[in-house]
Amino acid sequence: MAATAWSFSGLNKQAKAVPSYYLDPFGCVKNQVDAETMMAFLDGSGWERGGNAGSADIIIVNSCGFIDAAKQESINAVLSYRKMYPRKKILLAGCLAQRYAPELRESLAEADGFFGNADLSRIAEAAAAALGGGFPARPAAAPDNAPEKPRGVSENPGDRPLLSMPGSAYVKISEGCDNCCAFCAIPAIRGPLCSRPIPDILAECRRLLERGVKEFCLIGQDLGCYGRDLGRGGDNPDLPALLEAISSLEGHFWVRTLYIHPDNFPLPILGICRRDKRFLPYFDVPFQHGSSRILKAMRRRGNAETYLGLVRHIRETLPGAAIRATFLVGFPGETDDDFRELLEFQEKAELEWAGAFAYSREEGTPAYTMKGRVPKKTAAERKRIAEERQAAISERRMEARVGEETEVLVEEQIDGEEGLYLGRLPCQAPEIDGAAVISSMRELSPGSLLPARVFARAGLDLEVATAGPDTAQSPRR
Ligand code: SF4
């Protein structure tokens, strides 16, 4: 960093030649990629990563602004950091800052600055300003008005720091969303759909492979709409085209698709998964409800019948496929009958995994002014019932996998347990599904892909044994 020596104001100049930051990520995996990207820009601007909040000059809380509970969690983080470190600088970044900066400037004096997610390349500037100026927001060379990437930050997001477990990385293929579901504030926070061109995404995947990544989790608000904003008259790329492009990459790795709106599910991707086993038969499809009346009010085009048809088609095309969904309960106007229809859908769909969420009334969304509000207690009870039923379904679906020959991505050794590791199978997405408990006679390296056999279920986890060599070394299959 010699090129741009800096001076500090208000801090212990003698001790510090280079400012340091500590970033605390909150929210969804799309926000995690933003956190990783901001770290790349700060590192590229000559900032150091503080080992912990206490040793850093500034704490950056990368917040979530999606629903009330998540907003409160991010605000509580700022308040507790302020309590722990009365003099330290705190920058509130992320969706909450993007959505409410003007209000928060009035009401959250505990934060020294607010930085939305419209242009992450300016994070060093914002951190510099929050630290009280007098030191560089970007290398001297950079002209003032150009949001030029600071030196040291490669054009390739595949070089960014990764906060995922070893061997896995989220690849954000698009930002924003045009679906405008009635309950959702994302379009107001993240803006309209903005897809990344296929060559950009391929370059990122290539770089991640060079770094030893074995699993790409493709993410966006709705992968089903990927590319609709790139090109006109049908010459725009789409998700199948992107997967075809990724299938041209050499080597053995996994590709997992997360968040495909059921009304936009591109069926051709099933053929690609059948042809190229590196594309996992795993689909995260947020069905949200089973009552046609409520789905219509949510501004969704499908219904229980079409959604069950999609589930059947996925399973007929890809036997052994794993499907995850989310269910939203307590939406305005939801009656006991509507909720019963959701439970019937849940029972018939028999999905591997599903999370249930209670509706959060979000200003600026179409549902905000809708009549027939469901009491929070009722919504919470419906969430509890849906989760309870899903746990039993997931256990049944996992039990059916005992005896399966598959592959496992090793993530970490279990502390103090010789020969026992944690990892994931193709039917288990990071952080949200059950885990694979791996027994091995030999030492395993985190981030490796190995052949495995499922020999038992333990709750929602699966116990697997592995004997063979690292499958990533084997020729492409
Ligand atoms: S698909 Fe619907 S729920 Fe998902 S981000 Fe877009 S508007 Fe929100």
XYZ file of C-alpha atoms and ligand atoms in Angstrom:
485
model
C 0.000 0.000 0.000
C 3.107 2.248 -0.039
C 1.721 4.172 -3.042
C -0.767 6.039 -0.880
C 0.629 6.842 2.580
C -2.020 8.483 4.715
C -2.502 10.551 7.810
C -5.235 10.282 10.450
C -7.257 12.796 12.401
C -8.613 12.153 15.901
C -6.961 8.808 16.349
C -3.659 7.714 17.746
C -1.531 8.600 14.732
C 1.676 7.145 16.147
C 0.179 3.691 16.526
C -1.662 3.634 13.241
C -0.351 3.896 9.688
C -3.287 2.030 8.182
C -6.910 2.259 9.274
C -8.700 -0.962 10.156
C -12.287 -2.093 9.940
C -14.444 -4.877 11.369
C -17.478 -5.860 9.287
C -20.400 -7.639 10.929
C -22.715 -9.155 8.262
C -26.472 -9.551 8.773
C -29.354 -10.629 6.564
C -29.565 -12.891 3.541
C -26.876 -14.458 1.390
C -27.247 -11.665 -1.163
C -26.245 -9.306 1.614
C -23.353 -11.629 2.446
C -21.995 -11.160 -1.075
C -22.304 -7.401 -0.564
C -20.330 -7.727 2.667
C -17.626 -9.713 0.847
C -17.588 -7.113 -1.932
C -17.252 -4.219 0.521
C -14.365 -6.051 2.204
C -12.676 -6.377 -1.209
C -13.038 -2.637 -1.822
C -11.761 -1.714 1.648
C -8.814 -4.126 1.379
C -8.110 -2.683 -2.073
C -8.167 0.824 -0.605
C -5.454 -0.042 1.859
C -7.644 -0.695 4.879
C -6.742 -3.501 7.236
C -9.205 -6.057 8.553
C -9.448 -5.734 12.302
C -9.292 -9.120 14.026
C -12.330 -8.215 16.083
C -14.597 -5.246 16.778
C -12.498 -4.136 19.714
C -9.256 -3.809 17.756
C -10.709 -2.097 14.682
C -10.936 1.650 14.121
C -14.423 1.351 12.693
C -17.215 -1.216 12.994
C -19.352 -1.680 9.905
C -22.743 -3.277 10.537
C -23.997 -4.606 7.194
C -27.678 -4.507 8.018
C -30.874 -6.171 6.810
C -33.986 -4.088 6.172
C -36.407 -6.765 4.924
C -38.835 -7.352 7.801
C -39.319 -5.905 11.299
C -37.468 -8.662 13.158
C -34.429 -8.363 10.890
C -34.413 -4.570 11.097
C -34.510 -4.732 14.893
C -31.633 -7.229 14.924
C -29.423 -4.835 12.930
C -30.341 -1.827 15.084
C -29.657 -3.851 18.235
C -26.208 -4.650 16.867
C -25.406 -0.920 16.536
C -26.754 -0.233 20.027
C -24.759 -3.036 21.636
C -21.547 -2.052 19.842
C -22.095 1.515 20.978
C -22.543 0.275 24.555
C -19.396 -1.869 24.363
C -17.280 0.752 22.611
C -18.538 4.264 23.521
C -15.842 6.047 21.524
C -15.523 3.750 18.539
C -16.818 4.736 15.086
C -19.799 2.739 13.796
C -21.039 2.736 10.190
C -24.473 1.308 9.411
C -24.358 -0.182 5.908
C -26.709 -2.432 3.927
C -30.447 -2.570 3.295
C -31.601 -0.794 6.451
C -29.364 2.176 5.596
C -30.473 1.993 1.961
C -34.136 2.058 2.957
C -34.200 4.421 5.971
C -31.021 6.571 6.019
C -32.895 9.908 6.363
C -35.023 8.646 9.289
C -32.088 6.858 10.933
C -29.919 9.969 10.753
C -32.529 11.540 13.063
C -33.198 8.556 15.298
C -29.992 6.475 15.487
C -27.357 8.802 16.886
C -25.352 5.753 17.955
C -24.201 5.343 14.346
C -21.566 7.719 12.929
C -22.542 7.160 9.323
C -24.984 5.452 6.948
C -24.054 3.695 3.703
C -26.675 2.120 1.405
C -26.018 -0.586 -1.160
C -26.486 1.379 -4.373
C -22.739 1.622 -5.086
C -20.559 -0.581 -2.927
C -17.373 0.763 -4.550
C -17.738 3.882 -2.394
C -17.540 2.045 0.941
C -13.994 3.322 1.691
C -15.191 6.897 1.231
C -18.093 6.325 3.607
C -15.836 4.660 6.174
C -13.338 7.514 5.862
C -16.078 10.056 6.405
C -17.475 8.170 9.415
C -14.002 8.052 10.916
C -13.993 11.792 10.785
C -12.198 12.553 7.535
C -8.587 13.451 7.124
C -7.733 10.142 5.601
C -8.126 8.553 2.258
C -11.305 7.185 0.880
C -9.479 6.005 -2.203
C -6.019 6.074 -3.747
C -4.728 9.553 -4.654
C -4.702 8.618 -8.329
C -8.488 8.163 -8.588
C -10.292 11.228 -10.104
C -12.955 12.659 -7.756
C -16.137 12.023 -9.713
C -15.411 8.548 -11.113
C -16.791 5.731 -8.930
C -13.644 3.985 -10.063
C -12.748 0.743 -8.303
C -9.852 1.407 -5.912
C -6.504 0.005 -6.908
C -6.049 -3.572 -5.791
C -9.661 -4.474 -6.287
C -9.698 -6.741 -9.306
C -12.367 -6.472 -11.891
C -13.161 -10.074 -10.974
C -15.521 -10.543 -8.011
C -14.086 -14.062 -7.869
C -11.123 -12.544 -6.024
C -13.176 -11.175 -3.159
C -12.874 -12.501 0.394
C -15.378 -15.320 1.001
C -17.403 -15.595 4.210
C -18.880 -19.006 3.331
C -17.647 -22.345 4.663
C -14.630 -23.873 2.857
C -15.228 -24.980 -0.719
C -18.446 -23.000 -1.218
C -19.226 -19.542 -2.599
C -22.359 -17.571 -3.396
C -22.416 -16.196 -6.925
C -24.887 -13.319 -7.255
C -26.124 -13.410 -10.861
C -28.576 -10.509 -10.580
C -29.695 -7.752 -8.258
C -33.132 -6.276 -7.688
C -36.529 -7.630 -8.717
C -39.462 -6.744 -10.967
C -41.983 -9.234 -9.555
C -43.364 -6.869 -6.915
C -45.038 -9.488 -4.735
C -47.572 -7.675 -2.563
C -45.777 -8.325 0.756
C -42.216 -7.644 -0.339
C -40.061 -4.550 0.223
C -37.077 -5.862 -1.763
C -37.869 -4.028 -5.015
C -38.031 -0.780 -2.993
C -34.646 -1.532 -1.390
C -32.729 -3.229 -4.191
C -34.430 -1.635 -7.204
C -35.511 -3.219 -10.489
C -33.978 -6.416 -11.906
C -30.363 -5.977 -12.972
C -28.767 -9.145 -14.383
C -25.005 -9.602 -14.771
C -23.846 -10.586 -18.258
C -22.953 -14.271 -18.642
C -19.229 -13.615 -19.411
C -18.887 -11.741 -16.078
C -20.432 -14.608 -14.141
C -18.313 -17.186 -15.993
C -15.134 -15.216 -15.199
C -16.111 -15.187 -11.526
C -16.781 -18.934 -11.519
C -13.463 -19.650 -13.269
C -11.597 -17.579 -10.681
C -13.405 -19.279 -7.820
C -12.515 -22.700 -9.278
C -8.866 -21.624 -9.451
C -9.158 -20.767 -5.750
C -10.395 -24.286 -4.982
C -14.117 -23.541 -4.629
C -16.183 -26.682 -5.264
C -19.734 -25.372 -4.976
C -21.312 -22.349 -6.636
C -24.601 -21.309 -5.073
C -26.245 -19.143 -7.719
C -28.327 -16.430 -6.055
C -30.520 -13.476 -6.953
C -33.956 -12.325 -5.863
C -35.527 -14.576 -8.513
C -33.205 -16.646 -10.728
C -36.192 -17.421 -12.936
C -36.139 -13.863 -14.288
C -32.421 -13.852 -14.939
C -31.525 -12.021 -18.123
C -34.960 -10.531 -18.863
C -33.413 -7.080 -18.600
C -30.497 -7.990 -20.894
C -31.568 -7.678 -24.524
C -34.929 -7.396 -26.205
C -37.227 -9.527 -28.372
C -36.189 -12.882 -26.968
C -32.466 -12.530 -27.695
C -31.844 -12.013 -24.014
C -30.001 -14.697 -22.082
C -31.868 -16.666 -19.449
C -31.086 -19.091 -16.656
C -30.836 -22.162 -18.951
C -28.368 -20.238 -21.153
C -26.309 -19.323 -18.110
C -26.214 -22.931 -16.884
C -25.223 -24.103 -20.367
C -22.352 -21.602 -20.260
C -21.235 -22.801 -16.814
C -21.389 -26.416 -18.050
C -18.544 -25.532 -20.445
C -16.196 -25.106 -17.484
C -13.732 -27.926 -16.861
C -13.517 -29.869 -13.656
C -15.798 -31.400 -11.083
C -17.848 -29.007 -8.960
C -21.401 -28.427 -7.820
C -23.837 -25.763 -9.023
C -26.798 -25.063 -6.760
C -29.669 -22.786 -7.787
C -31.336 -20.832 -4.965
C -34.578 -18.762 -5.157
C -36.583 -19.479 -8.291
C -40.043 -17.897 -8.201
C -42.489 -20.768 -8.957
C -44.304 -18.671 -11.583
C -41.011 -18.139 -13.449
C -39.480 -21.614 -13.103
C -37.555 -22.281 -16.365
C -38.223 -26.000 -16.987
C -35.287 -26.448 -19.420
C -32.874 -26.317 -16.472
C -34.156 -29.763 -15.448
C -32.773 -31.260 -18.666
C -29.406 -29.638 -17.997
C -29.342 -31.117 -14.473
C -30.174 -34.559 -15.893
C -27.416 -34.302 -18.517
C -24.672 -32.715 -16.376
C -24.635 -34.091 -12.812
C -22.624 -31.113 -11.578
C -25.906 -29.153 -11.610
C -27.499 -30.309 -8.396
C -31.134 -31.502 -8.412
C -31.825 -28.986 -5.645
C -34.346 -26.185 -6.056
C -35.337 -23.449 -3.628
C -38.821 -22.439 -4.797
C -40.671 -20.028 -2.471
C -44.292 -21.180 -3.014
C -45.441 -18.963 -0.115
C -48.997 -20.361 0.186
C -51.527 -23.013 -0.894
C -54.703 -20.936 -0.992
C -55.459 -19.566 -4.461
C -57.287 -16.612 -2.891
C -54.238 -15.626 -0.820
C -51.763 -16.289 -3.663
C -53.803 -13.953 -5.861
C -53.753 -11.285 -3.135
C -49.969 -11.786 -2.907
C -49.833 -11.000 -6.641
C -48.723 -14.492 -7.550
C -50.062 -16.101 -10.709
C -49.899 -19.754 -9.658
C -52.099 -21.873 -7.383
C -51.816 -25.101 -5.381
C -52.590 -27.229 -8.433
C -49.986 -25.632 -10.717
C -47.417 -25.666 -7.919
C -48.039 -29.358 -7.135
C -47.705 -29.983 -10.865
C -44.298 -28.286 -10.827
C -43.171 -30.402 -7.867
C -44.342 -33.587 -9.641
C -42.581 -32.577 -12.883
C -39.299 -31.852 -11.078
C -39.421 -35.234 -9.315
C -40.373 -37.182 -12.450
C -37.555 -35.537 -14.415
C -34.998 -35.756 -11.593
C -35.777 -38.610 -9.183
C -34.128 -37.832 -5.841
C -34.372 -34.075 -6.363
C -34.574 -31.960 -3.213
C -36.994 -29.028 -3.062
C -37.042 -26.264 -0.473
C -39.800 -23.691 -0.079
C -40.902 -20.845 2.137
C -44.446 -20.365 3.424
C -45.768 -16.977 4.479
C -48.565 -17.100 7.081
C -50.713 -14.290 8.481
C -51.021 -12.380 5.193
C -53.878 -9.849 5.329
C -57.218 -11.578 4.810
C -55.899 -15.070 5.589
C -58.708 -17.122 7.163
C -58.610 -20.469 8.961
C -59.748 -22.066 5.698
C -56.908 -20.434 3.780
C -54.462 -21.714 6.357
C -55.956 -25.206 6.084
C -55.351 -25.044 2.323
C -51.719 -24.158 2.989
C -51.350 -27.171 5.285
C -52.990 -29.422 2.666
C -50.561 -28.136 0.043
C -47.671 -28.715 2.440
C -48.840 -32.299 3.073
C -49.328 -33.083 -0.630
C -46.084 -31.442 -1.778
C -44.074 -33.354 0.855
C -41.071 -31.033 0.307
C -37.633 -31.869 1.666
C -37.325 -28.515 3.383
C -39.524 -25.511 4.060
C -39.345 -22.465 6.316
C -42.441 -20.624 7.579
C -42.493 -16.869 8.160
C -45.110 -14.662 9.771
C -46.210 -11.754 7.607
C -44.471 -8.445 8.436
C -46.413 -5.307 7.474
C -43.917 -3.257 5.425
C -44.606 0.324 4.394
C -44.304 0.940 0.694
C -45.566 -2.557 -0.182
C -48.981 -3.131 -1.828
C -50.142 -5.277 1.122
C -49.416 -2.476 3.632
C -52.845 -0.941 3.166
C -54.744 -4.199 2.756
C -57.704 -4.905 5.062
C -58.238 -8.016 7.187
C -55.074 -7.895 9.240
C -54.314 -11.167 11.051
C -53.424 -10.788 14.738
C -49.707 -11.363 15.389
C -50.577 -14.140 17.905
C -52.590 -16.009 15.272
C -49.820 -15.602 12.702
C -47.235 -16.859 15.190
C -49.392 -19.896 15.999
C -49.858 -20.690 12.293
C -46.069 -20.372 11.811
C -45.506 -22.802 14.696
C -47.969 -25.349 13.254
C -46.496 -25.144 9.746
C -42.956 -25.563 11.090
C -43.956 -28.495 13.278
C -45.585 -30.292 10.369
C -42.629 -29.538 8.101
C -40.169 -31.025 10.581
C -42.029 -34.346 10.412
C -42.138 -34.206 6.592
C -38.435 -33.376 6.334
C -37.555 -36.272 8.628
C -39.554 -38.627 6.406
C -37.823 -37.257 3.285
C -34.410 -37.615 4.870
C -35.173 -41.126 6.123
C -35.832 -42.105 2.506
C -32.214 -41.189 1.695
C -30.656 -43.761 4.037
C -28.619 -46.151 1.879
C -28.098 -43.555 -0.855
C -24.699 -43.429 -2.642
C -23.883 -39.761 -3.129
C -21.199 -37.113 -2.668
C -20.361 -34.952 0.326
C -18.744 -31.516 0.584
C -16.581 -31.551 3.716
C -16.901 -28.314 5.711
C -15.172 -28.796 9.069
C -13.967 -31.302 11.646
C -16.169 -31.604 14.722
C -14.189 -30.203 17.668
C -12.543 -32.890 19.741
C -14.037 -35.681 17.637
C -11.398 -37.782 15.847
C -12.660 -38.914 12.405
C -15.921 -36.960 12.621
C -16.642 -34.072 10.299
C -19.557 -31.888 9.257
C -20.434 -31.346 5.635
C -23.306 -31.204 3.184
C -24.859 -33.452 0.559
C -26.448 -32.258 -2.693
C -29.819 -32.224 -0.898
C -28.529 -29.815 1.769
C -28.008 -26.115 1.040
C -25.633 -24.056 3.219
C -26.859 -22.767 6.570
C -30.581 -23.595 6.112
C -30.945 -27.372 5.709
C -29.761 -30.312 7.813
C -26.102 -31.313 7.799
C -24.111 -34.411 6.912
C -22.187 -35.950 9.824
C -19.224 -37.641 8.169
C -17.329 -40.595 9.641
C -13.907 -41.160 8.098
C -10.972 -43.377 8.895
C -8.601 -40.887 7.345
C -8.073 -37.174 7.723
C -10.332 -35.099 5.508
C -9.646 -31.628 4.194
C -12.412 -29.025 4.480
C -13.583 -27.926 1.036
C -13.123 -31.370 -0.564
C -15.804 -33.295 -2.446
C -15.890 -37.004 -1.618
C -17.993 -40.028 -2.531
C -20.226 -40.938 0.395
C -22.914 -43.356 1.496
C -25.783 -42.370 3.801
C -26.060 -44.961 6.557
C -28.417 -43.315 9.052
C -30.597 -40.305 9.873
C -30.259 -38.309 13.112
C -33.100 -35.843 13.377
C -32.818 -33.688 10.257
C -29.144 -34.595 9.762
C -27.775 -37.524 7.791
C -24.870 -39.702 8.866
C -22.552 -40.636 6.049
C -19.412 -42.676 5.590
C -16.775 -41.855 3.078
C -13.901 -44.022 1.922
C -12.932 -43.049 -1.619
C -10.631 -40.363 -3.017
C -11.547 -36.684 -3.481
C -14.032 -36.721 -6.408
C -12.891 -33.291 -7.516
C -9.681 -34.972 -8.704
C -11.689 -37.359 -10.909
C -12.363 -36.440 -14.522
C -15.524 -34.436 -15.244
C -18.673 -36.588 -15.100
S -39.754 -12.429 -6.079
Fe -41.261 -11.383 -4.843
S -40.652 -11.946 -2.753
Fe -38.894 -12.337 -4.042
S -37.643 -10.477 -3.981
Fe -39.032 -10.336 -5.755
S -40.787 -9.202 -5.015
Fe -39.691 -9.974 -3.233
